[in-house]
Tab-separated table of C-alpha atoms in Angstrom:
chain	number	residue	atom	x	y	z
L	255	MET	CA	-8.714	38.047	-15.969
L	256	SER	CA	-5.252	36.617	-16.539
L	257	THR	CA	-4.001	35.011	-19.684
L	258	SER	CA	-1.196	32.534	-19.839
L	259	ASN	CA	0.809	31.257	-22.731
L	260	GLN	CA	0.863	27.502	-22.573
L	261	HIS	CA	2.912	25.447	-24.969
L	262	ILE	CA	2.289	21.777	-25.783
L	263	SER	CA	4.847	19.711	-27.648
L	264	VAL	CA	4.578	16.128	-28.873
L	265	SER	CA	7.694	14.016	-29.287
L	266	SER	CA	8.233	12.154	-32.520
L	267	LEU	CA	8.208	8.892	-30.524
L	268	ALA	CA	4.727	9.565	-29.109
L	269	GLU	CA	3.369	10.788	-32.424
L	270	THR	CA	4.778	7.789	-34.292
L	271	LYS	CA	3.393	5.269	-31.789
L	272	MET	CA	-0.107	6.767	-31.957
L	273	ALA	CA	-0.007	6.929	-35.772
L	274	LEU	CA	1.211	3.341	-36.131
L	275	HIS	CA	-1.377	2.101	-33.640
L	276	SER	CA	-4.062	3.835	-35.689
L	277	ALA	CA	-2.674	2.605	-39.012
L	278	LYS	CA	-2.573	-1.002	-37.855
L	279	HIS	CA	-5.941	-1.213	-36.071
L	280	GLY	CA	-7.847	2.027	-36.696
L	281	LEU	CA	-9.642	1.084	-39.908
L	282	SER	CA	-11.816	-1.589	-38.352
L	283	ASN	CA	-11.640	-0.859	-34.624
L	284	PRO	CA	-11.394	2.105	-32.303
L	285	ILE	CA	-7.968	2.499	-30.695
L	286	HIS	CA	-7.071	3.668	-27.204
L	287	GLY	CA	-3.891	4.402	-25.317
L	288	ILE	CA	-2.167	6.327	-22.548
L	289	VAL	CA	-0.188	9.539	-23.019
L	290	ILE	CA	2.893	10.132	-20.864
L	291	GLY	CA	4.501	13.507	-20.361
L	292	LYS	CA	5.807	16.162	-18.045
L	293	ARG	CA	5.510	19.841	-17.226
L	294	SER	CA	8.457	22.037	-18.131
L	295	GLY	CA	9.455	25.613	-18.749
L	296	ASP	CA	9.149	28.659	-16.550
L	297	ASP	CA	6.291	28.287	-14.081
L	298	ASN	CA	5.541	24.831	-15.568
L	299	ASN	CA	3.665	26.498	-18.426
L	300	ALA	CA	4.777	23.954	-21.038
L	301	LEU	CA	3.550	20.394	-21.432
L	302	GLU	CA	5.799	17.867	-23.129
L	303	ILE	CA	4.188	14.682	-24.430
L	304	VAL	CA	7.104	12.262	-24.506
L	305	ASP	CA	5.558	8.828	-25.050
L	306	ALA	CA	2.355	6.985	-25.848
L	307	ILE	CA	1.446	3.508	-24.691
L	308	PRO	CA	-1.078	1.640	-26.879
L	309	VAL	CA	-3.680	-0.074	-24.705
L	310	CYS	CA	-6.296	-1.724	-26.887
L	311	HIS	CA	-8.033	-1.734	-30.225
L	312	GLU	CA	-11.573	-2.347	-29.086
L	313	VAL	CA	-14.010	-0.525	-26.846
L	314	PRO	CA	-12.176	-0.629	-23.501
L	315	THR	CA	-13.832	-1.993	-20.405
L	316	LYS	CA	-13.168	-0.657	-16.918
L	317	PRO	CA	-10.834	-3.571	-16.005
L	318	ILE	CA	-8.735	-2.983	-19.159
L	319	VAL	CA	-8.397	0.736	-18.443
L	320	ASP	CA	-7.711	0.147	-14.739
L	321	MET	CA	-4.976	-2.434	-15.343
L	322	ALA	CA	-3.366	-0.388	-18.127
L	323	LEU	CA	-3.175	2.683	-15.900
L	324	ARG	CA	-1.748	0.621	-13.027
L	325	PHE	CA	0.890	-1.018	-15.249
L	326	VAL	CA	1.999	2.283	-16.778
L	327	ASP	CA	2.092	3.975	-13.361
L	328	ALA	CA	4.208	1.115	-11.941
L	329	HIS	CA	6.525	1.314	-14.963
L	330	LEU	CA	6.997	5.065	-14.471
L	331	GLN	CA	7.764	4.586	-10.767
L	332	GLN	CA	10.302	1.884	-11.623
L	333	GLN	CA	12.016	4.203	-14.133
L	334	GLY	CA	12.666	6.682	-11.331
L	335	ASP	CA	11.954	9.826	-13.376
L	336	ASP	CA	9.697	11.780	-11.017
L	337	ASP	CA	8.861	14.335	-13.720
L	338	LEU	CA	7.129	11.819	-16.009
L	339	THR	CA	3.491	11.085	-15.320
L	340	ILE	CA	0.322	9.911	-17.021
L	341	ILE	CA	-1.144	13.039	-18.554
L	342	GLY	CA	-3.901	11.748	-20.777
L	343	TRP	CA	-5.680	9.188	-22.874
L	344	TYR	CA	-5.758	9.069	-26.654
L	345	THR	CA	-8.514	7.543	-28.712
L	346	SER	CA	-9.573	7.301	-32.320
L	347	ASN	CA	-12.809	5.914	-33.648
L	348	ALA	CA	-12.824	3.244	-36.312
L	349	SER	CA	-12.936	4.436	-39.899
L	350	THR	CA	-16.406	4.473	-41.383
L	351	LEU	CA	-15.013	4.416	-44.943
L	352	ASP	CA	-17.496	7.022	-46.217
L	353	ASP	CA	-20.433	5.209	-44.665
L	354	ASP	CA	-22.818	7.645	-42.956
L	355	THR	CA	-24.337	4.958	-40.750
L	356	PRO	CA	-23.009	5.192	-37.170
L	357	ASN	CA	-21.170	2.128	-35.986
L	358	LEU	CA	-20.523	0.887	-32.467
L	359	SER	CA	-17.486	3.146	-32.012
L	360	ALA	CA	-19.657	6.203	-32.716
L	361	CYS	CA	-22.122	5.389	-29.924
Protein backbone atom coordinates (compact mmCIF):
# COMPACT_ATOMS: atom_id res chain seq x y z
CA MET A 1 0.00 0.00 0.00
CA SER A 2 1.40 3.39 -0.93
CA THR A 3 0.66 6.65 0.77
CA SER A 4 0.95 10.01 -0.85
CA ASN A 5 1.02 13.46 0.62
CA GLN A 6 -1.47 15.58 -1.23
CA HIS A 7 -1.82 19.27 -0.56
CA ILE A 8 -4.89 21.36 -1.37
CA SER A 9 -4.79 25.14 -1.28
CA VAL A 10 -7.63 27.61 -1.78
CA SER A 11 -6.92 31.09 -3.08
CA SER A 12 -8.35 34.06 -1.26
CA LEU A 13 -10.25 34.98 -4.45
CA ALA A 14 -12.03 31.60 -4.58
CA GLU A 15 -12.73 31.57 -0.86
CA THR A 16 -14.09 35.13 -0.93
CA LYS A 17 -16.36 34.47 -3.92
CA MET A 18 -17.86 31.36 -2.31
CA ALA A 19 -18.34 33.15 1.04
CA LEU A 20 -19.97 36.20 -0.55
CA HIS A 21 -22.23 34.01 -2.68
CA SER A 22 -23.32 32.20 0.48
CA ALA A 23 -23.73 35.42 2.47
CA LYS A 24 -25.91 37.01 -0.18
CA HIS A 25 -28.15 34.05 -1.06
CA GLY A 26 -27.42 31.21 1.38
CA LEU A 27 -29.89 32.09 4.12
CA SER A 28 -32.99 31.45 2.06
CA ASN A 29 -31.73 29.37 -0.86
CA PRO A 30 -29.14 26.72 -1.58
CA ILE A 31 -26.16 28.00 -3.56
CA HIS A 32 -24.12 26.27 -6.24
CA GLY A 33 -21.03 27.06 -8.25
CA ILE A 34 -18.02 25.77 -10.16
CA VAL A 35 -14.51 25.46 -8.74
CA ILE A 36 -11.54 26.14 -11.03
CA GLY A 37 -8.01 25.02 -10.29
CA LYS A 38 -4.88 23.25 -11.38
CA ARG A 39 -2.45 20.54 -10.36
CA SER A 40 0.99 21.66 -9.24
CA GLY A 41 4.03 20.56 -7.32
CA ASP A 42 6.26 17.55 -7.77
CA ASP A 43 4.39 14.69 -9.42
CA ASN A 44 1.25 16.90 -9.54
CA ASN A 45 0.55 16.05 -5.89
CA ALA A 46 -0.83 19.50 -5.04
CA LEU A 47 -4.19 20.93 -6.04
CA GLU A 48 -4.60 24.68 -6.22
CA ILE A 49 -8.13 26.07 -6.18
CA VAL A 50 -7.71 29.44 -7.87
CA ASP A 51 -11.24 30.65 -8.60
CA ALA A 52 -14.92 29.97 -8.03
CA ILE A 53 -17.73 30.82 -10.40
CA PRO A 54 -21.17 31.26 -8.79
CA VAL A 55 -23.82 29.49 -10.86
CA CYS A 56 -27.18 29.74 -9.13
CA HIS A 57 -29.00 30.18 -5.87
CA GLU A 58 -31.75 27.64 -6.33
CA VAL A 59 -31.86 23.91 -6.89
CA PRO A 60 -30.05 23.59 -10.24
CA THR A 61 -31.63 21.81 -13.15
CA LYS A 62 -29.65 19.82 -15.71
CA PRO A 63 -29.81 22.61 -18.34
CA ILE A 64 -28.46 25.17 -15.82
CA VAL A 65 -25.56 22.91 -14.83
CA ASP A 66 -24.84 21.94 -18.45
CA MET A 67 -24.75 25.53 -19.71
CA ALA A 68 -22.69 26.75 -16.74
CA LEU A 69 -20.08 24.04 -17.32
CA ARG A 70 -19.98 24.81 -21.05
CA PHE A 71 -19.59 28.57 -20.47
CA VAL A 72 -16.82 28.13 -17.91
CA ASP A 73 -15.01 25.59 -20.11
CA ALA A 74 -15.21 27.97 -23.10
CA HIS A 75 -13.94 30.83 -20.93
CA LEU A 76 -10.97 28.74 -19.76
CA GLN A 77 -10.11 27.77 -23.35
CA GLN A 78 -10.28 31.42 -24.40
CA GLN A 79 -7.91 32.41 -21.57
CA GLY A 80 -5.29 30.08 -23.01
CA ASP A 81 -4.01 28.77 -19.66
CA ASP A 82 -3.88 25.02 -20.31
CA ASP A 83 -3.20 24.28 -16.63
CA LEU A 84 -6.54 25.67 -15.40
CA THR A 85 -9.52 23.35 -15.51
CA ILE A 86 -12.87 22.73 -13.86
CA ILE A 87 -12.05 20.68 -10.80
CA GLY A 88 -15.27 20.65 -8.84
CA TRP A 89 -18.64 21.95 -7.79
CA TYR A 90 -19.42 23.76 -4.57
CA THR A 91 -22.78 23.79 -2.86
CA SER A 92 -24.31 24.94 0.38
CA ASN A 93 -27.79 24.23 1.62
CA ALA A 94 -30.07 27.02 2.72
CA SER A 95 -29.96 27.97 6.38
CA THR A 96 -32.66 26.35 8.45
CA LEU A 97 -32.31 29.00 11.19
CA ASP A 98 -32.53 26.45 14.02
CA ASP A 99 -35.59 24.81 12.52
CA ASP A 100 -35.34 21.01 12.69
CA THR A 101 -37.88 20.50 9.91
CA PRO A 102 -36.16 19.54 6.63
CA ASN A 103 -36.73 21.97 3.81
CA LEU A 104 -36.51 21.44 0.06
CA SER A 105 -32.73 21.94 0.01
CA ALA A 106 -32.32 19.07 2.49
CA CYS A 107 -34.15 16.57 0.27
